[in-house]
Amino acid sequence: MQRPQQQQQQELKQPLKNRIPSVSSSTSTAVNTNPNHLATTSTSASNAAAVTPPNTLTPNRNYAASDTSGEHDVDYTDARYECAICIHWLNEPVLTSCGHRFCKSCLSDWLHNENQCCPLDNKPLSAEHDIFPDNYTRREIEQIKHKCPNSPLGCSVVASPIEVDRHLPSCPYRRQQAQREEKCPFASIKCDFVGRPETNALEEHLKTDMPHHMQLMLQAFQQKAIASWQPQKPNKGTGAVENGFGSHQVQPPAQYANEADEQIVQAMYQRIVVLEQHTREQDTRLENLGKQLRLARQVDPRYSNGTIVWQIEQFSALVERLRSNANNQVYSHECYTSPYGYKFCARLNVQPRKPQMLSLHVHLMQSENDFHLEWPFKGRIKLCMVHPNDGGQSQLDTIMTKPEILAFHQPRERISTRGFGFLEYANISDIVGLGFCANDRLVIKIEINIV
Amino acid sequence: MANMAVSRIKREFKEVMRSEEIVQCSIKIELVNDSWTELRGEIAGPPDTPYEGGKFVLEIKVPETYPFNPPKVRFITRIWHPNISSVTGAICLDILKDNWAAAMTLRTVLLSLQALLAAAEPDDPQDAVVAYQFKDKHELFLMTAKHWTNAYAGGPHTFPDCDSKIQRLKDMGIEEHDARAVLSKENWNLEKATECLFS
């Protein structure tokens, strides 16, 4: 210690004489002064840390521990600077008229919760008159210096507990801390989400990333299945499990994959069957709907205005059928004289005794209008066999109703058993011969008018 | 769960862990799940009461609005006490209802419940049957409470008379707890209990 000091003195005495010794002496002074300097700074540090608070505050067990050692985090509060509501450092402290301190936001939350009294002694408190900002305490707390809880990880922030709290969410060293704190429960299957405990990000993550987790689970499951795969089938014959296993060591995943593919194919096949069935059902429905639509397109008999245009297709076949049995007869579609009028239809048949002659009768039908109509029916019936090429040749007959004819009385069955018309309406050979039957189609038009 | 509730429960947890009572084993607290919303408390039956020697387990549910609203607490361990339902374990205690204050903590709640065991309020009952017995047949009440403490909370006092009556009902096909409950309600009158069960 002596020598360097002498050198320094020499240097000071002869600053310009020799440059090199001055350099060496300056290094030695640096060595020399450092311990002193360190000593002073350490005392000043201890002054700042340990001396100032004890001067202003009575040392508290928690407080002393947290301040001098720095091992404890901001969670250890000084009981006098603790808010009884959040049990944490007073943030923007307020003082009540009954002498208790709380965080400003804590107390206002409490008072808003329909509690108009002090949480500590139940004295009535009015939010307007009994609460005052406690700036003295706020400054006292600001004086307290804490290390950031992440200081073991390298964070060098030293601030008041409130500031440290505020600093924590943005602390550059927080990530490691967070990882320690709150991993996703699916971390074991390689979900690398990490949330911070003071946020509900993890909760959100669990809600929103479910598909991702499902995928991870599937992967994990597949890997597990591959890992635990035992080639049972090939070993059946050999008996020596280990030998068999050795020979198949590389194969299993591929085989397993094939098996998985097979399962997928099978599942797809089943799905196709289901879909085909579904398509068939849809086709049927479509067909039925089409039928309904076609029916709906036909003129509602209610609005036929008393006219039937009866187009008989395949006339020759019909004649054969009528001739084969005297009981065979064919009815036209139904018709109304008016929407609320009489309902009737026409009938064709062949007399057994006169197979050449076609009979045509008009029958009244029961309808929902019968109850308010006048009976017997009075009107004119025009029968017309339409010639397809020459209107002049069309055969026209007109019948007037007579009240005594039973056919015009109110029908007692769906179709009145009695009809009115011609037993011998036309000779079938004439019909064909005169060309009424072009394309094997006969058209008979019946018009009924009320008189 | 709200941030405030979680951070406060975490701090309270530490407080209970550091407290004197935990050293004396008179109160205990533990987590049920990781979300800090549900906890399990345990209190020792206070000395010089029929509950002495028993350990009573409590279900503690922390609402999201904690600490502005009280935690929901009930006894899981069955107990014979005028202010606690012998059926559901529901507790009638003012601080868990209207008189809750944000400054109260899990520790103070557990200590209050311990105090409730030591000083029942039969005039503000939760279980009317127990309260009636407490006021009218106090000796019988003490015996029943001790018997329940023995049966459910590991208390030291046994009552062979009670056990034999319960056994009689069990022989008739009644569940042990139902038998005990009915006998307790009927002041250990076996005939009345039987009548009550089979009528």
XYZ file of N, CA and C in Angstrom, chain B:
597
model
N -61.736 -16.506 -13.905
C -61.982 -15.879 -12.602
C -61.272 -14.529 -12.545
N -61.932 -13.681 -11.870
C -61.397 -12.312 -11.830
C -60.006 -12.304 -11.210
N -59.189 -11.440 -11.758
C -57.805 -11.330 -11.337
C -57.650 -11.082 -9.856
N -58.454 -10.126 -9.400
C -58.384 -9.694 -8.008
C -58.620 -10.865 -7.072
N -59.655 -11.658 -7.374
C -60.004 -12.771 -6.499
C -58.847 -13.760 -6.431
N -58.270 -14.078 -7.587
C -57.191 -15.077 -7.604
C -55.988 -14.577 -6.832
N -55.570 -13.327 -7.149
C -54.349 -12.860 -6.495
C -54.575 -12.741 -4.995
N -55.806 -12.391 -4.621
C -56.028 -12.275 -3.185
C -56.034 -13.638 -2.520
N -56.676 -14.595 -3.138
C -56.713 -15.931 -2.546
C -55.287 -16.478 -2.399
N -54.464 -16.203 -3.425
C -53.078 -16.678 -3.341
C -52.375 -16.078 -2.124
N -52.596 -14.770 -1.932
C -51.944 -14.127 -0.797
C -52.504 -14.650 0.518
N -53.839 -14.843 0.549
C -54.455 -15.343 1.778
C -53.941 -16.722 2.115
N -53.749 -17.500 1.072
C -53.258 -18.853 1.248
C -51.921 -18.810 1.992
N -51.065 -17.884 1.509
C -49.764 -17.745 2.165
C -49.960 -17.307 3.612
N -50.931 -16.404 3.804
C -51.158 -15.887 5.146
C -51.542 -17.026 6.091
N -52.451 -17.890 5.634
C -52.874 -18.998 6.478
C -51.686 -19.920 6.748
N -50.892 -20.142 5.678
C -49.756 -21.049 5.828
C -48.744 -20.531 6.844
N -48.648 -19.191 6.944
C -47.665 -18.605 7.864
C -48.236 -18.446 9.263
N -49.576 -18.617 9.391
C -50.228 -18.203 10.629
C -49.864 -19.131 11.791
N -50.085 -18.611 12.991
C -49.833 -19.364 14.216
C -50.709 -20.597 14.279
N -51.959 -20.410 13.804
C -52.938 -21.488 13.970
C -52.518 -22.746 13.239
N -51.810 -22.529 12.116
C -51.430 -23.705 11.348
C -50.350 -24.474 12.108
N -49.563 -23.711 12.848
C -48.545 -24.353 13.678
C -49.225 -25.178 14.766
N -50.302 -24.625 15.299
C -51.016 -25.342 16.374
C -51.968 -26.393 15.809
N -52.018 -26.498 14.495
C -52.892 -27.474 13.832
C -54.363 -27.189 14.085
N -54.701 -25.949 14.397
C -56.119 -25.715 14.678
C -56.888 -25.341 13.416
N -56.209 -24.763 12.412
C -56.873 -24.600 11.111
C -55.923 -25.058 10.008
N -56.517 -25.415 8.892
C -55.720 -25.913 7.779
C -56.469 -25.528 6.499
N -55.720 -25.370 5.436
C -56.382 -25.028 4.181
C -55.614 -25.664 3.033
N -56.336 -26.156 2.047
C -55.643 -26.734 0.898
C -56.446 -26.517 -0.375
N -55.744 -26.605 -1.490
C -56.375 -26.364 -2.782
C -57.100 -27.615 -3.251
N -58.221 -27.419 -3.914
C -58.930 -28.551 -4.503
C -58.614 -28.641 -5.993
N -58.588 -27.491 -6.654
C -58.203 -27.504 -8.071
C -57.176 -26.416 -8.325
N -56.760 -26.274 -9.565
C -55.712 -25.316 -9.882
C -56.242 -23.916 -10.118
N -57.543 -23.778 -10.166
C -58.076 -22.470 -10.531
C -58.286 -21.566 -9.319
N -57.962 -22.036 -8.167
C -58.085 -21.249 -6.934
C -59.522 -20.874 -6.614
N -60.482 -21.509 -7.243
C -61.875 -21.141 -6.977
C -62.463 -22.003 -5.887
N -61.850 -23.136 -5.649
C -62.409 -24.020 -4.641
C -61.294 -24.469 -3.720
N -61.558 -24.353 -2.428
C -60.556 -24.764 -1.458
C -61.202 -25.664 -0.420
N -60.344 -26.326 0.300
C -60.829 -27.198 1.363
C -60.212 -26.709 2.665
N -61.068 -26.387 3.600
C -60.575 -25.942 4.897
C -60.763 -27.042 5.931
N -60.037 -26.922 7.009
C -60.238 -27.876 8.092
C -60.066 -27.122 9.393
N -60.996 -27.324 10.312
C -60.825 -26.694 11.626
C -60.904 -27.774 12.689
N -60.154 -27.538 13.754
C -60.191 -28.470 14.876
C -61.323 -28.045 15.797
N -62.023 -29.017 16.358
C -63.066 -28.693 17.321
C -62.439 -27.997 18.526
N -63.002 -26.845 18.938
C -62.378 -26.087 20.035
C -62.431 -26.853 21.363
N -61.448 -26.634 22.230
C -61.439 -27.328 23.517
C -62.636 -26.926 24.378
N -62.996 -27.793 25.291
C -64.129 -27.604 26.210
C -65.453 -27.475 25.474
N -65.557 -28.080 24.327
C -66.837 -28.136 23.624
C -67.063 -29.600 23.245
N -68.292 -29.951 22.897
C -68.515 -31.351 22.477
C -67.764 -31.710 21.207
N -67.209 -30.689 20.531
C -66.526 -30.959 19.256
C -65.030 -31.169 19.449
N -64.577 -31.064 20.697
C -63.157 -31.192 20.980
C -62.632 -32.539 20.473
N -61.477 -32.467 19.844
C -60.855 -33.705 19.356
C -61.271 -34.062 17.947
N -62.273 -33.351 17.413
C -62.724 -33.656 16.051
C -62.058 -32.745 15.029
N -61.970 -33.237 13.801
C -61.460 -32.419 12.693
C -62.615 -32.242 11.715
N -62.971 -30.993 11.438
C -64.126 -30.733 10.593
C -63.682 -30.152 9.261
N -64.067 -30.802 8.200
C -63.654 -30.388 6.858
C -64.716 -29.463 6.271
N -64.253 -28.412 5.608
C -65.159 -27.410 5.044
C -64.929 -27.284 3.546
N -66.017 -27.051 2.864
C -65.920 -26.746 1.428
C -65.970 -25.226 1.290
N -64.979 -24.670 0.613
C -64.931 -23.214 0.453
C -64.945 -22.904 -1.035
N -65.964 -22.190 -1.470
C -66.024 -21.790 -2.877
C -65.856 -20.283 -2.963
N -64.910 -19.877 -3.790
C -64.591 -18.456 -3.872
C -65.305 -17.860 -5.079
N -66.206 -16.904 -4.853
C -66.914 -16.311 -6.003
C -65.994 -15.389 -6.780
N -66.373 -15.119 -8.013
C -65.558 -14.254 -8.850
C -65.455 -12.852 -8.278
N -66.456 -12.479 -7.507
C -66.489 -11.122 -6.982
C -65.766 -11.023 -5.640
N -65.135 -12.108 -5.211
C -64.363 -12.063 -3.991
C -63.267 -11.015 -4.127
N -62.932 -10.247 -3.115
C -63.428 -10.271 -1.745
C -64.621 -9.344 -1.492
N -65.257 -8.894 -2.563
C -66.385 -7.987 -2.318
C -67.629 -8.746 -1.906
N -67.641 -10.030 -2.196
C -68.705 -10.898 -1.694
C -68.056 -12.045 -0.921
N -68.781 -12.571 0.064
C -68.154 -13.594 0.916
C -67.953 -14.904 0.174
N -66.996 -15.718 0.631
C -66.864 -17.057 0.069
C -68.043 -17.915 0.509
N -68.345 -18.936 -0.283
C -69.434 -19.847 0.088
C -68.819 -21.019 0.841
N -69.232 -21.152 2.089
C -68.618 -22.166 2.938
C -69.688 -23.103 3.472
N -69.388 -24.388 3.478
C -70.280 -25.337 4.158
C -69.449 -26.471 4.740
N -70.041 -27.130 5.724
C -69.359 -28.249 6.356
C -69.516 -29.492 5.496
N -68.414 -30.141 5.209
C -68.481 -31.437 4.544
C -68.623 -32.531 5.602
N -67.897 -32.353 6.679
C -68.031 -33.288 7.799
C -69.382 -33.044 8.470
N -70.112 -34.100 8.727
C -71.402 -33.935 9.391
C -71.193 -33.492 10.833
N -72.078 -32.600 11.261
C -71.905 -32.024 12.593
C -73.276 -31.725 13.195
N -73.367 -31.879 14.507
C -74.627 -31.634 15.231
C -74.491 -30.315 15.961
N -75.049 -29.273 15.354
C -74.840 -27.921 15.877
C -76.040 -27.068 15.475
N -76.541 -26.220 16.381
C -77.769 -25.465 16.073
C -77.646 -24.568 14.850
N -76.448 -24.074 14.554
C -76.308 -23.127 13.448
C -75.787 -23.766 12.169
N -75.706 -25.108 12.177
C -75.220 -25.798 10.986
C -76.201 -26.913 10.650
N -76.602 -26.950 9.401
C -77.579 -27.957 9.000
C -76.976 -29.353 9.155
N -77.719 -30.224 9.863
C -77.214 -31.589 10.051
C -77.348 -32.385 8.754
N -78.119 -31.842 7.808
C -78.337 -32.566 6.547
C -77.360 -32.088 5.467
N -77.303 -30.765 5.268
C -76.520 -30.242 4.139
C -75.177 -29.658 4.556
N -75.010 -29.340 5.827
C -73.779 -28.696 6.256
C -73.787 -27.192 6.062
N -74.936 -26.655 5.618
C -75.039 -25.203 5.422
C -74.863 -24.486 6.754
N -74.206 -23.324 6.683
C -73.845 -22.610 7.906
C -74.653 -21.326 8.007
N -75.152 -21.073 9.228
C -75.815 -19.793 9.470
C -74.851 -18.934 10.267
N -74.138 -18.069 9.564
C -73.187 -17.196 10.252
C -73.228 -15.850 9.544
N -73.448 -14.783 10.373
C -73.689 -13.469 9.768
C -72.560 -13.021 8.840
N -71.304 -13.316 9.212
C -70.209 -12.784 8.382
C -70.139 -13.476 7.026
N -70.799 -14.617 6.915
C -70.816 -15.274 5.604
C -71.987 -14.783 4.769
N -72.774 -13.910 5.362
C -73.930 -13.363 4.631
C -73.844 -11.842 4.606
N -74.722 -11.208 5.363
C -74.826 -9.746 5.265
C -73.647 -9.024 5.904
N -73.074 -9.616 6.908
C -72.036 -8.891 7.632
C -70.630 -9.167 7.112
N -70.546 -9.655 5.919
C -69.233 -9.885 5.324
C -68.536 -8.546 5.096
N -67.241 -8.523 5.289
C -66.456 -7.323 4.989
C -65.243 -7.742 4.186
N -64.866 -6.856 3.286
C -63.771 -7.191 2.372
C -62.464 -7.420 3.118
N -62.366 -6.891 4.335
C -61.123 -7.052 5.073
C -61.008 -8.435 5.705
N -62.093 -9.204 5.666
C -62.024 -10.550 6.232
C -61.305 -11.480 5.263
N -60.699 -12.494 5.834
C -59.907 -13.409 5.017
C -60.323 -14.844 5.311
N -59.762 -15.759 4.554
C -60.049 -17.172 4.799
C -59.688 -17.536 6.234
N -58.586 -16.959 6.686
C -58.151 -17.268 8.045
C -59.194 -16.796 9.053
N -59.670 -15.555 8.890
C -60.653 -15.053 9.858
C -61.954 -15.832 9.746
N -62.297 -16.262 8.533
C -63.520 -17.055 8.378
C -63.387 -18.373 9.136
N -62.267 -19.034 8.961
C -62.077 -20.315 9.642
C -62.071 -20.132 11.161
N -61.429 -19.050 11.602
C -61.413 -18.802 13.045
C -62.813 -18.464 13.556
N -63.594 -17.737 12.744
C -64.966 -17.416 13.153
C -65.800 -18.682 13.268
N -65.565 -19.611 12.343
C -66.325 -20.856 12.392
C -65.938 -21.653 13.633
N -64.672 -21.587 13.969
C -64.226 -22.261 15.186
C -64.917 -21.639 16.398
N -65.010 -20.313 16.355
C -65.685 -19.618 17.445
C -67.161 -19.982 17.489
N -67.740 -20.188 16.313
C -69.164 -20.560 16.262
C -69.363 -21.922 16.922
N -68.414 -22.828 16.721
C -68.532 -24.142 17.350
C -68.492 -24.002 18.866
N -67.711 -23.028 19.327
C -67.584 -22.838 20.774
C -68.776 -22.079 21.345
N -69.401 -21.239 20.546
C -70.518 -20.433 21.052
C -71.669 -20.461 20.054
N -72.546 -21.425 20.218
C -73.679 -21.554 19.311
C -74.685 -20.442 19.556
N -75.466 -20.154 18.543
C -76.522 -19.139 18.664
C -77.865 -19.829 18.434
N -78.414 -20.488 19.472
C -79.638 -21.279 19.227
C -80.840 -20.406 18.860
N -80.746 -19.100 19.097
C -81.885 -18.240 18.759
C -81.888 -17.834 17.296
N -80.800 -18.140 16.602
C -80.751 -17.847 15.171
C -80.324 -19.126 14.453
N -81.201 -20.138 14.523
C -80.733 -21.474 14.128
C -80.753 -21.709 12.632
N -79.912 -22.644 12.220
C -79.964 -23.170 10.862
C -80.737 -24.480 10.880
N -80.528 -25.244 11.952
C -81.200 -26.530 12.085
C -82.116 -26.458 13.308
N -83.402 -26.307 13.055
C -84.354 -26.052 14.139
C -84.398 -27.208 15.130
N -84.275 -28.437 14.619
C -84.348 -29.607 15.497
C -83.195 -29.576 16.496
N -82.000 -29.296 15.982
C -80.826 -29.250 16.850
C -80.968 -28.108 17.847
N -81.446 -26.970 17.365
C -81.580 -25.804 18.230
C -82.555 -26.087 19.373
N -83.635 -26.803 19.050
C -84.628 -27.139 20.073
C -83.996 -28.028 21.136
N -83.224 -29.016 20.674
C -82.572 -29.920 21.615
C -81.551 -29.154 22.460
N -80.843 -28.238 21.803
C -79.829 -27.444 22.494
C -80.453 -26.685 23.659
N -81.640 -26.137 23.419
C -82.255 -25.300 24.447
C -83.017 -26.131 25.486
N -83.697 -27.177 25.010
C -84.605 -27.904 25.897
C -83.974 -29.112 26.579
N -83.090 -29.764 25.858
C -82.493 -30.988 26.410
C -80.988 -30.899 26.220
N -80.385 -29.953 26.938
C -78.993 -29.624 26.669
C -78.057 -30.803 26.885
N -78.330 -31.590 27.939
C -77.471 -32.749 28.210
C -77.476 -33.714 27.020
N -78.699 -33.905 26.536
C -78.864 -34.807 25.387
C -78.156 -34.232 24.159
N -78.248 -32.899 24.021
C -77.576 -32.242 22.902
C -76.069 -32.488 22.963
N -75.503 -32.310 24.163
C -74.052 -32.483 24.316
C -73.643 -33.896 23.929
N -74.474 -34.842 24.377
C -74.152 -36.231 24.083
C -74.215 -36.480 22.568
N -75.282 -35.971 21.955
C -75.449 -36.187 20.508
C -74.295 -35.559 19.732
N -73.949 -34.335 20.124
C -72.874 -33.632 19.415
C -71.561 -34.394 19.562
N -71.311 -34.908 20.770
C -70.080 -35.673 20.989
C -70.113 -36.956 20.169
N -71.296 -37.555 20.154
C -71.431 -38.802 19.416
C -71.172 -38.573 17.917
N -71.742 -37.488 17.378
C -71.534 -37.174 15.949
C -70.060 -36.859 15.699
N -69.456 -36.109 16.651
C -68.037 -35.777 16.489
C -67.217 -37.057 16.425
N -67.621 -38.016 17.262
C -66.912 -39.298 17.258
C -67.131 -40.048 15.950
N -68.381 -40.023 15.489
C -68.730 -40.830 14.316
C -68.151 -40.249 13.031
N -68.119 -38.907 12.930
C -67.766 -38.310 11.629
C -66.444 -37.546 11.650
N -66.045 -37.039 12.822
C -64.871 -36.163 12.837
C -63.720 -36.754 13.643
N -63.876 -37.973 14.061
C -62.775 -38.630 14.783
C -62.623 -38.190 16.219
N -63.731 -37.789 16.831
C -63.685 -37.372 18.226
C -63.493 -38.570 19.166
N -63.105 -38.296 20.416
C -62.718 -39.385 21.326
C -63.880 -40.060 22.072
N -65.036 -39.375 22.201
C -66.067 -39.919 23.099
C -66.976 -40.904 22.369
N -67.101 -42.083 22.966
C -68.013 -43.071 22.390
C -69.173 -43.302 23.355
N -70.312 -43.642 22.779
C -71.510 -43.862 23.585
C -72.116 -45.203 23.181
N -71.786 -46.248 23.913
C -72.239 -47.596 23.533
C -73.760 -47.664 23.417
N -74.433 -46.888 24.259
C -75.894 -46.896 24.218
C -76.397 -46.443 22.842
N -75.803 -45.326 22.372
C -76.185 -44.800 21.061
C -75.879 -45.833 19.981
N -74.668 -46.393 20.056
C -74.247 -47.339 19.026
C -75.186 -48.542 18.968
N -75.609 -49.007 20.135
C -76.473 -50.197 20.125
C -77.839 -49.860 19.524
N -78.325 -48.638 19.814
C -79.625 -48.252 19.232
C -79.516 -48.142 17.703
N -78.394 -47.570 17.273
C -78.187 -47.458 15.824
C -78.121 -48.844 15.203
N -77.431 -49.747 15.913
C -77.297 -51.110 15.396
C -78.672 -51.766 15.254
N -79.563 -51.482 16.250
C -80.916 -52.050 16.197
C -81.623 -51.626 14.906
N -81.477 -50.323 14.581
C -82.137 -49.824 13.372
C -81.458 -50.371 12.122
N -80.131 -50.486 12.197
C -79.406 -51.031 11.050
C -79.871 -52.451 10.764
N -80.156 -53.186 11.860
C -80.634 -54.563 11.684
C -81.971 -54.590 10.954
N -82.693 -53.484 11.054
C -83.988 -53.417 10.347
C -83.801 -52.961 8.900
N -82.544 -52.772 8.501
C -82.292 -52.405 7.103
C -82.133 -50.913 6.872
N -81.950 -50.156 7.956
C -81.777 -48.703 7.807
C -80.285 -48.399 7.657
N -79.970 -47.434 6.799
C -78.582 -46.993 6.652
C -78.099 -46.392 7.968
N -76.817 -46.555 8.238
C -76.294 -46.103 9.533
C -76.530 -44.612 9.746
N -76.226 -43.819 8.722
C -76.370 -42.378 8.927
C -77.834 -41.992 9.136
N -78.725 -42.596 8.344
C -80.152 -42.278 8.505
C -80.606 -42.643 9.910
N -80.139 -43.798 10.371
C -80.511 -44.242 11.713
C -80.040 -43.226 12.751
N -78.787 -42.791 12.595
C -78.234 -41.840 13.568
C -79.000 -40.524 13.525
N -79.318 -40.075 12.298
C -80.010 -38.793 12.165
C -81.385 -38.845 12.818
N -82.107 -39.934 12.567
C -83.464 -40.029 13.119
C -83.417 -40.160 14.633
N -82.509 -40.979 15.122
C -82.394 -41.147 16.577
C -82.009 -39.823 17.237
N -81.110 -39.075 16.627
C -80.696 -37.792 17.188
C -81.882 -36.841 17.234
N -82.647 -36.861 16.147
C -83.804 -35.984 16.046
C -84.850 -36.341 17.109
N -85.018 -37.646 17.346
C -86.040 -38.110 18.287
C -85.476 -38.276 19.688
N -84.410 -37.551 19.999
C -83.807 -37.581 21.326
C -83.461 -38.990 21.790
N -83.007 -39.804 20.846
C -82.540 -41.170 21.104
C -83.638 -42.063 21.639
N -84.867 -41.709 21.369
C -85.985 -42.585 21.728
C -86.178 -43.575 20.569
N -85.793 -44.805 20.847
C -85.767 -45.810 19.778
C -87.163 -46.050 19.199
N -88.180 -46.065 20.091
C -89.549 -46.337 19.613
C -90.021 -45.237 18.675
N -89.787 -43.995 19.115
C -90.232 -42.876 18.279
C -89.495 -42.868 16.940
N -88.192 -43.175 17.027
C -87.397 -43.189 15.802
C -87.924 -44.247 14.839
N -88.225 -45.426 15.394
C -88.744 -46.511 14.562
C -90.063 -46.097 13.923
N -90.909 -45.497 14.767
C -92.207 -45.034 14.285
C -92.025 -44.040 13.141
N -91.082 -43.133 13.359
C -90.828 -42.084 12.368
C -90.324 -42.684 11.048
N -89.510 -43.729 11.175
C -88.927 -44.329 9.973
C -89.936 -45.152 9.195
N -90.814 -45.822 9.930
C -91.670 -46.793 9.244
C -93.101 -46.329 9.055
N -93.417 -45.141 9.533
C -94.802 -44.684 9.369
C -94.975 -44.037 8.009
